[in-house]
mmCIF file of C-alpha atoms in Angstrom:
data_model
loop_
_atom_site.group_PDB
_atom_site.id
_atom_site.type_symbol
_atom_site.label_atom_id
_atom_site.label_comp_id
_atom_site.label_asym_id
_atom_site.label_seq_id
_atom_site.Cartn_x
_atom_site.Cartn_y
_atom_site.Cartn_z
ATOM 1 C CA MET A 1 -126.930 -50.679 132.912
ATOM 2 C CA VAL A 2 -125.679 -50.418 129.310
ATOM 3 C CA GLY A 3 -122.507 -52.407 129.093
ATOM 4 C CA LEU A 4 -122.220 -53.118 132.748
ATOM 5 C CA SER A 5 -124.845 -55.774 133.458
ATOM 6 C CA GLU A 6 -122.680 -58.842 133.261
ATOM 7 C CA LEU A 7 -119.846 -57.072 135.409
ATOM 8 C CA PHE A 8 -122.558 -55.995 137.882
ATOM 9 C CA SER A 9 -123.775 -59.439 138.434
ATOM 10 C CA ASP A 10 -120.198 -60.730 138.832
ATOM 11 C CA VAL A 11 -119.210 -58.376 141.288
ATOM 12 C CA LYS A 12 -122.429 -58.691 143.223
ATOM 13 C CA ALA A 13 -122.016 -62.284 143.597
ATOM 14 C CA ARG A 14 -118.669 -61.539 145.102
ATOM 15 C CA ILE A 15 -119.825 -59.146 147.363
ATOM 16 C CA THR A 16 -122.792 -61.369 148.833
ATOM 17 C CA ARG A 17 -120.958 -64.456 148.722
ATOM 18 C CA GLU A 18 -121.208 -66.234 152.144
ATOM 19 C CA GLY A 19 -118.571 -68.100 153.995
ATOM 20 C CA SER A 20 -115.646 -66.254 152.527
ATOM 21 C CA LEU A 21 -112.126 -65.952 154.017
ATOM 22 C CA PRO A 22 -110.315 -62.587 155.149
ATOM 23 C CA GLU A 23 -108.652 -62.328 151.669
ATOM 24 C CA HIS A 24 -112.177 -62.010 150.083
ATOM 25 C CA MET A 25 -113.118 -58.824 151.996
ATOM 26 C CA THR A 26 -111.615 -56.308 149.737
ATOM 27 C CA ILE A 27 -112.828 -55.717 145.999
ATOM 28 C CA SER A 28 -111.329 -53.244 143.591
ATOM 29 C CA LEU A 29 -112.834 -51.618 140.486
ATOM 30 C CA ILE A 30 -110.054 -50.231 138.389
ATOM 31 C CA GLY A 31 -110.110 -47.943 135.150
ATOM 32 C CA MET A 32 -109.646 -44.518 133.726
ATOM 33 C CA ALA A 33 -111.819 -41.705 134.498
ATOM 34 C CA GLY A 34 -115.416 -41.591 133.231
ATOM 35 C CA ILE A 35 -115.353 -45.273 132.588
ATOM 36 C CA GLY A 36 -118.324 -46.191 134.768
ATOM 37 C CA LYS A 37 -116.476 -47.426 138.111
ATOM 38 C CA THR A 38 -118.523 -44.964 140.500
ATOM 39 C CA THR A 39 -121.733 -45.590 138.593
ATOM 40 C CA LEU A 40 -121.253 -49.471 139.216
ATOM 41 C CA ALA A 41 -120.306 -48.882 142.721
ATOM 42 C CA LYS A 42 -123.525 -46.947 143.576
ATOM 43 C CA LYS A 43 -125.653 -49.461 141.815
ATOM 44 C CA LEU A 44 -124.180 -52.075 143.926
ATOM 45 C CA LEU A 45 -124.688 -50.131 147.074
ATOM 46 C CA ASN A 46 -128.304 -49.506 146.348
ATOM 47 C CA ASP A 47 -129.008 -52.972 145.087
ATOM 48 C CA PRO A 48 -132.244 -54.311 146.941
ATOM 49 C CA PHE A 49 -130.453 -57.623 148.018
ATOM 50 C CA ILE A 50 -127.454 -55.784 149.108
ATOM 51 C CA LEU A 51 -129.593 -53.425 150.921
ATOM 52 C CA SER A 52 -131.000 -56.338 152.920
ATOM 53 C CA ARG A 53 -127.756 -58.050 153.374
ATOM 54 C CA PHE A 54 -125.780 -55.437 155.095
ATOM 55 C CA LYS A 55 -126.861 -53.512 157.987
ATOM 56 C CA LYS A 56 -124.630 -50.639 157.515
ATOM 57 C CA ARG A 57 -123.541 -49.213 153.944
ATOM 58 C CA VAL A 58 -121.071 -46.438 153.545
ATOM 59 C CA PHE A 59 -120.108 -44.464 150.445
ATOM 60 C CA VAL A 60 -117.225 -41.907 150.667
ATOM 61 C CA THR A 61 -115.534 -40.180 147.866
ATOM 62 C CA ILE A 62 -111.916 -39.535 148.431
ATOM 63 C CA GLY A 63 -110.077 -38.175 145.296
ATOM 64 C CA PRO A 64 -106.342 -36.950 144.898
ATOM 65 C CA LYS A 65 -106.634 -33.798 147.199
ATOM 66 C CA TYR A 66 -108.126 -35.311 150.379
ATOM 67 C CA THR A 67 -107.828 -34.828 154.207
ATOM 68 C CA LEU A 68 -107.673 -37.653 156.482
ATOM 69 C CA GLU A 69 -110.110 -35.837 158.904
ATOM 70 C CA ARG A 70 -112.679 -35.207 156.169
ATOM 71 C CA VAL A 71 -112.549 -38.898 155.111
ATOM 72 C CA LEU A 72 -112.791 -40.174 158.456
ATOM 73 C CA SER A 73 -115.713 -37.901 159.456
ATOM 74 C CA ASP A 74 -117.411 -38.906 156.028
ATOM 75 C CA ILE A 75 -117.133 -42.496 157.402
ATOM 76 C CA LEU A 76 -118.189 -41.698 160.766
ATOM 77 C CA ARG A 77 -121.513 -39.792 159.840
ATOM 78 C CA GLN A 78 -122.793 -42.911 157.951
ATOM 79 C CA VAL A 79 -121.977 -45.527 160.738
ATOM 80 C CA LYS A 80 -122.576 -43.765 163.917
ATOM 81 C CA THR A 81 -125.760 -44.471 165.831
ATOM 82 C CA THR A 82 -127.477 -41.851 168.248
ATOM 83 C CA ARG A 83 -125.748 -43.253 171.062
ATOM 84 C CA GLU A 84 -122.502 -42.078 169.544
ATOM 85 C CA VAL A 85 -123.563 -38.505 169.249
ATOM 86 C CA ASP A 86 -122.217 -37.145 172.356
ATOM 87 C CA ASP A 87 -118.949 -38.945 171.793
ATOM 88 C CA ASP A 88 -118.857 -37.298 168.599
ATOM 89 C CA LYS A 89 -119.206 -33.779 169.950
ATOM 90 C CA MET A 90 -116.343 -34.630 172.442
ATOM 91 C CA ILE A 91 -113.984 -34.843 169.438
ATOM 92 C CA VAL A 92 -113.686 -30.963 169.132
ATOM 93 C CA LEU A 93 -112.252 -30.898 172.629
ATOM 94 C CA VAL A 94 -109.090 -32.843 171.844
ATOM 95 C CA GLY A 95 -105.999 -32.015 169.697
ATOM 96 C CA GLU A 96 -105.427 -32.806 166.119
ATOM 97 C CA GLU A 97 -103.776 -36.138 166.463
ATOM 98 C CA GLY A 98 -106.384 -37.117 169.303
ATOM 99 C CA LYS A 99 -109.099 -36.152 167.093
ATOM 100 C CA LEU A 100 -108.081 -38.502 164.239
ATOM 101 C CA ALA A 101 -107.719 -41.307 166.915
ATOM 102 C CA ALA A 102 -110.939 -40.397 168.375
ATOM 103 C CA LEU A 103 -112.644 -40.660 164.753
ATOM 104 C CA LYS A 104 -111.222 -43.774 164.365
ATOM 105 C CA GLY A 105 -112.246 -45.383 167.573
ATOM 106 C CA LEU A 106 -115.828 -44.202 166.916
ATOM 107 C CA ILE A 107 -115.796 -45.893 163.334
ATOM 108 C CA ILE A 108 -114.646 -49.193 164.736
ATOM 109 C CA LYS A 109 -117.155 -48.923 167.373
ATOM 110 C CA GLY A 110 -119.845 -48.201 164.946
ATOM 111 C CA LEU A 111 -119.072 -51.162 162.869
ATOM 112 C CA GLU A 112 -118.824 -53.585 165.733
ATOM 113 C CA ASP A 113 -121.330 -56.666 165.602
ATOM 114 C CA CYS A 114 -122.777 -55.852 162.206
ATOM 115 C CA ARG A 115 -122.069 -56.672 158.603
ATOM 116 C CA TYR A 116 -121.201 -53.834 156.833
ATOM 117 C CA PHE A 117 -120.523 -52.745 153.075
ATOM 118 C CA VAL A 118 -118.247 -49.764 152.597
ATOM 119 C CA VAL A 119 -117.535 -48.145 149.204
ATOM 120 C CA LEU A 120 -114.195 -46.119 149.003
ATOM 121 C CA ASP A 121 -114.614 -44.324 145.706
ATOM 122 C CA ASP A 122 -111.776 -42.723 143.722
ATOM 123 C CA LEU A 123 -108.863 -43.908 145.920
ATOM 124 C CA TRP A 124 -105.505 -42.442 144.726
ATOM 125 C CA ASP A 125 -103.051 -42.908 147.521
ATOM 126 C CA ILE A 126 -102.133 -46.503 148.437
ATOM 127 C CA LYS A 127 -100.420 -45.249 151.819
ATOM 128 C CA LEU A 128 -103.832 -43.684 152.811
ATOM 129 C CA TRP A 129 -105.374 -47.362 152.898
ATOM 130 C CA TYR A 130 -102.208 -49.245 154.608
ATOM 131 C CA ARG A 131 -101.490 -46.441 157.098
ATOM 132 C CA GLU A 132 -104.985 -45.208 158.162
ATOM 133 C CA LEU A 133 -107.896 -47.067 156.661
ATOM 134 C CA ALA A 134 -107.345 -50.791 156.711
ATOM 135 C CA GLU A 135 -107.196 -50.841 160.530
ATOM 136 C CA LEU A 136 -110.939 -49.551 160.546
ATOM 137 C CA PHE A 137 -112.278 -52.679 158.682
ATOM 138 C CA ILE A 138 -111.558 -55.644 161.062
ATOM 139 C CA TRP A 139 -112.348 -59.047 159.841
ATOM 140 C CA ARG A 140 -114.840 -60.819 161.978
ATOM 141 C CA GLY A 141 -115.973 -63.566 159.764
ATOM 142 C CA ASP A 142 -119.236 -61.913 158.971
ATOM 143 C CA ASP A 143 -118.735 -61.419 155.307
ATOM 144 C CA SER A 144 -118.497 -57.613 155.443
ATOM 145 C CA ARG A 145 -116.929 -55.921 152.361
ATOM 146 C CA VAL A 146 -114.906 -53.044 151.158
ATOM 147 C CA LEU A 147 -115.160 -52.037 147.761
ATOM 148 C CA LEU A 148 -112.536 -49.696 146.333
ATOM 149 C CA THR A 149 -112.821 -47.458 142.867
ATOM 150 C CA THR A 150 -109.402 -46.414 141.588
ATOM 151 C CA ARG A 151 -107.674 -45.444 138.243
ATOM 152 C CA ILE A 152 -104.207 -46.146 139.834
ATOM 153 C CA GLY A 153 -102.737 -49.677 139.552
ATOM 154 C CA ASP A 154 -100.845 -49.647 142.645
ATOM 155 C CA VAL A 155 -103.940 -48.962 144.517
ATOM 156 C CA ALA A 156 -105.574 -51.889 142.897
ATOM 157 C CA SER A 157 -102.928 -54.034 144.191
ATOM 158 C CA ILE A 158 -104.734 -53.885 147.457
ATOM 159 C CA SER A 159 -107.316 -56.104 146.260
ATOM 160 C CA ALA A 160 -104.736 -58.312 144.337
ATOM 161 C CA ASP A 161 -103.406 -59.251 147.553
ATOM 162 C CA TRP A 162 -106.372 -59.339 149.849
ATOM 163 C CA GLY A 163 -109.397 -59.818 147.615
ATOM 164 C CA PHE A 164 -110.471 -59.407 143.965
ATOM 165 C CA ASN A 165 -109.636 -57.002 141.066
ATOM 166 C CA TYR A 166 -111.971 -56.064 138.240
ATOM 167 C CA ARG A 167 -110.734 -54.097 135.335
ATOM 168 C CA MET A 168 -113.403 -51.878 133.928
ATOM 169 C CA ARG A 169 -113.482 -52.124 130.073
ATOM 170 C CA PHE A 170 -114.399 -49.701 127.206
ATOM 171 C CA MET A 171 -117.993 -49.792 125.748
ATOM 172 C CA ASP A 172 -117.722 -51.390 122.316
ATOM 173 C CA ASN A 173 -119.457 -49.240 119.300
ATOM 174 C CA LYS A 174 -122.737 -51.144 119.801
ATOM 175 C CA GLU A 175 -123.038 -50.394 123.608
ATOM 176 C CA SER A 176 -121.968 -46.869 122.911
ATOM 177 C CA TRP A 177 -124.785 -46.343 120.506
ATOM 178 C CA ASP A 178 -127.203 -48.082 122.810
ATOM 179 C CA LEU A 179 -126.422 -45.576 125.397
ATOM 180 C CA PHE A 180 -126.089 -42.597 123.220
ATOM 181 C CA ARG A 181 -129.416 -43.232 121.729
ATOM 182 C CA ARG A 182 -131.030 -43.982 124.925
ATOM 183 C CA LYS A 183 -129.928 -40.515 126.304
ATOM 184 C CA VAL A 184 -130.953 -38.543 123.354
ATOM 185 C CA PHE A 185 -134.088 -40.200 122.387
ATOM 186 C CA GLY A 186 -135.225 -41.840 125.575
ATOM 187 C CA ASP A 187 -137.253 -45.113 125.039
ATOM 188 C CA GLN A 188 -138.640 -44.016 121.747
ATOM 189 C CA GLN A 189 -138.478 -47.348 119.842
ATOM 190 C CA GLU A 190 -139.215 -46.088 116.350
ATOM 191 C CA SER A 191 -136.535 -46.492 113.697
ATOM 192 C CA LEU A 192 -134.214 -43.306 112.974
ATOM 193 C CA PRO A 193 -133.604 -42.219 109.208
ATOM 194 C CA TYR A 194 -130.837 -44.316 108.014
ATOM 195 C CA GLU A 195 -128.237 -41.164 107.349
ATOM 196 C CA LEU A 196 -129.227 -39.906 110.921
ATOM 197 C CA GLU A 197 -128.668 -43.289 112.523
ATOM 198 C CA LYS A 198 -125.390 -43.649 110.716
ATOM 199 C CA ALA A 199 -124.094 -40.234 111.942
ATOM 200 C CA GLY A 200 -125.292 -41.078 115.471
ATOM 201 C CA LYS A 201 -123.436 -44.245 115.522
ATOM 202 C CA LYS A 202 -120.116 -42.299 114.589
ATOM 203 C CA ILE A 203 -120.644 -39.677 117.050
ATOM 204 C CA ALA A 204 -121.233 -42.521 119.668
ATOM 205 C CA GLU A 205 -117.996 -44.193 118.483
ATOM 206 C CA ASN A 206 -115.985 -40.932 118.626
ATOM 207 C CA CYS A 207 -116.543 -41.043 122.324
ATOM 208 C CA ALA A 208 -113.820 -43.840 122.469
ATOM 209 C CA GLY A 209 -116.036 -46.125 124.871
ATOM 210 C CA LEU A 210 -116.086 -43.882 127.732
ATOM 211 C CA PRO A 211 -119.606 -43.913 129.164
ATOM 212 C CA LEU A 212 -119.110 -40.200 130.913
ATOM 213 C CA THR A 213 -118.244 -38.843 127.674
ATOM 214 C CA ILE A 214 -121.160 -40.586 125.671
ATOM 215 C CA VAL A 215 -123.567 -39.210 128.232
ATOM 216 C CA THR A 216 -122.253 -35.719 128.264
ATOM 217 C CA VAL A 217 -122.215 -35.596 124.160
ATOM 218 C CA ALA A 218 -125.671 -37.198 124.243
ATOM 219 C CA ASN A 219 -126.758 -34.449 126.511
ATOM 220 C CA ILE A 220 -125.540 -31.696 124.071
ATOM 221 C CA MET A 221 -126.860 -33.592 121.092
ATOM 222 C CA SER A 222 -130.307 -33.735 122.639
ATOM 223 C CA LYS A 223 -130.564 -30.036 122.715
ATOM 224 C CA VAL A 224 -129.824 -29.388 119.250
ATOM 225 C CA ASP A 225 -131.734 -29.823 115.917
ATOM 226 C CA LYS A 226 -131.768 -33.543 115.023
ATOM 227 C CA THR A 227 -130.952 -32.821 111.311
ATOM 228 C CA THR A 228 -128.937 -35.390 109.244
ATOM 229 C CA GLU A 229 -126.853 -32.358 108.093
ATOM 230 C CA TYR A 230 -125.815 -31.355 111.438
ATOM 231 C CA TRP A 231 -125.239 -34.576 112.846
ATOM 232 C CA THR A 232 -123.231 -35.668 109.917
ATOM 233 C CA GLU A 233 -121.053 -32.327 110.406
ATOM 234 C CA VAL A 234 -120.539 -33.411 114.090
ATOM 235 C CA ALA A 235 -119.852 -37.017 113.154
ATOM 236 C CA GLY A 236 -117.222 -36.169 110.854
ATOM 237 C CA ALA A 237 -114.990 -34.030 112.979
ATOM 238 C CA GLN A 238 -113.421 -35.305 116.438
ATOM 239 C CA ARG A 239 -112.627 -31.691 117.217
ATOM 240 C CA HIS A 240 -115.947 -30.477 116.509
ATOM 241 C CA SER A 241 -117.206 -28.066 119.235
ATOM 242 C CA VAL A 242 -119.549 -30.564 120.439
ATOM 243 C CA PHE A 243 -116.821 -32.738 121.456
ATOM 244 C CA LEU A 244 -114.569 -29.913 122.840
ATOM 245 C CA ASN A 245 -117.506 -28.708 124.817
ATOM 246 C CA ALA A 246 -118.125 -32.101 126.339
ATOM 247 C CA TYR A 247 -114.588 -32.380 127.507
ATOM 248 C CA CYS A 248 -114.810 -28.987 129.136
ATOM 249 C CA TRP A 249 -118.235 -29.747 130.551
ATOM 250 C CA PRO A 250 -118.160 -29.403 134.317
ATOM 251 C CA LYS A 251 -119.665 -32.779 134.854
ATOM 252 C CA THR A 252 -117.170 -34.385 132.563
ATOM 253 C CA TYR A 253 -113.939 -32.681 133.738
ATOM 254 C CA THR A 254 -114.741 -32.972 137.538
ATOM 255 C CA GLN A 255 -116.174 -36.413 137.380
ATOM 256 C CA VAL A 256 -119.520 -35.817 138.665
ATOM 257 C CA HIS A 257 -121.183 -39.271 139.108
ATOM 258 C CA VAL A 258 -123.610 -39.568 136.081
ATOM 259 C CA SER A 259 -125.868 -42.394 136.475
ATOM 260 C CA TYR A 260 -126.802 -44.325 133.356
ATOM 261 C CA LYS A 261 -128.903 -47.518 132.859
#
């Protein structure tokens, strides 16, 4: 993962640390949109060692416009066993308040007696954690973990009190170019013409260190003529249509989870 390898190793070590205390249970990744929080969280969730260490793994995207029922249902679908299917069906027979309580009860039941790793992605509302979600993840001394990703400082304070905070940094110019080049040219090792590479580095720099923007711009540039003239034109204008299109690109604007290596 370009620009994330060191952070990945550090966070992974925290997640898999044995003999930890209750205050080590929660970890936060904080940073602005497009900086790589979700990418890093997914890489951690699917890491082979983490796969072997945690019996149950959960990934739920929350966002600013959520419903508690949807969040709880998403969690439950990933933790329940076949024994709980009948209980799950019974939820529809109770009222709204009873339904939420039933969902919570099934989640707690599903997480009993196992080590789990839960990712709550794009958490905006600190009240959601303290009023509704924290009670689901009971410390049992089994080194279970909850990883939060957020762009909100107040939300990150959850882990400041109870665990660890990691602030995601912007990519530097070298990392930006490495990612941009890989996305445009693949694993091609041949050196590029000097002027084309110079323009490419400037284009990558104009993406302001945001991985999602770099990947989106690279996707656009991979589909156009790779001429020095055109690349120099793009590099020389931060408001070039390539950048404007990238900012309006659905994957960028809605934060679809682009994976980059």
